[in-house]
Phi, psi and omega in degrees: 000127182266153183285130180252103186299320180299314178298320180295318177293322175300316182294320176296315178301322179291316176306318180286321184300320186268001186309306185304313179298318178297317179293324177291321178293322179294322176300317178299314181297321178298316178302331177292336176253021174065031179242126178257119178258126181234006178088355183277175178295338179287348178287343187302308182288330178298321179299322180294315180301310183297315180305313180303314181293314184283335182273347182303126178080003180279148174278180184301315181294319179296314180297319173304322178294319177292328178302308178299314179308312183284329180296330176301311184291321179302314181293327177291324175301313178301307184299317185284330182266338184233357185088184178110186183205157173281137174217169174226134182270117179239356184262344183233099182295346176273353176292127182305332180259019179307129173067026176229136179296136182218162173259131175234169178064034178259354181210168186289350180275115183293131177090354180286133185245132169261123184253093180301321182293313177299320180293319179292322178300317177297319175298316183296331180283320182254334184049045180263116182306137177096356181301314183295316178294319178297319178296316177298311181301319178295328180278323183281323181234068182292149176251129181287130178255128179269110182261009184300328181294345179273347184275129180283134177272000000 
């Protein structure tokens, strides 16, 4: 099966087109569990809590749907608090985020991508509290690692 760039771009357009409805619905679902989402940075821990509640007892397909559903809100938190925009990388098949919606232009490092879907997937697998905040912090304030000591002289 060959990759169809037009279909991928159309799917991304749909991802963006239904964004507002999905965000509104997630806020309504959160309120049913006495969790108020307002788009602020305080939503990060609330998303983990809500995901735990909503994913309990879900099968793999349902959980994968929830991951994308929650990733929209996670990406919007980054975008609204740090700037940036949603994009999809379709030109470089070697890019780890190839064909996945990401946020770019959210930090001073050009080309750095925040991958909300991958971040939510990581949380769903381990359910380690603080995963979402650590992922955002690492993207917003990346630390340069000096690997020069590993190079043999």
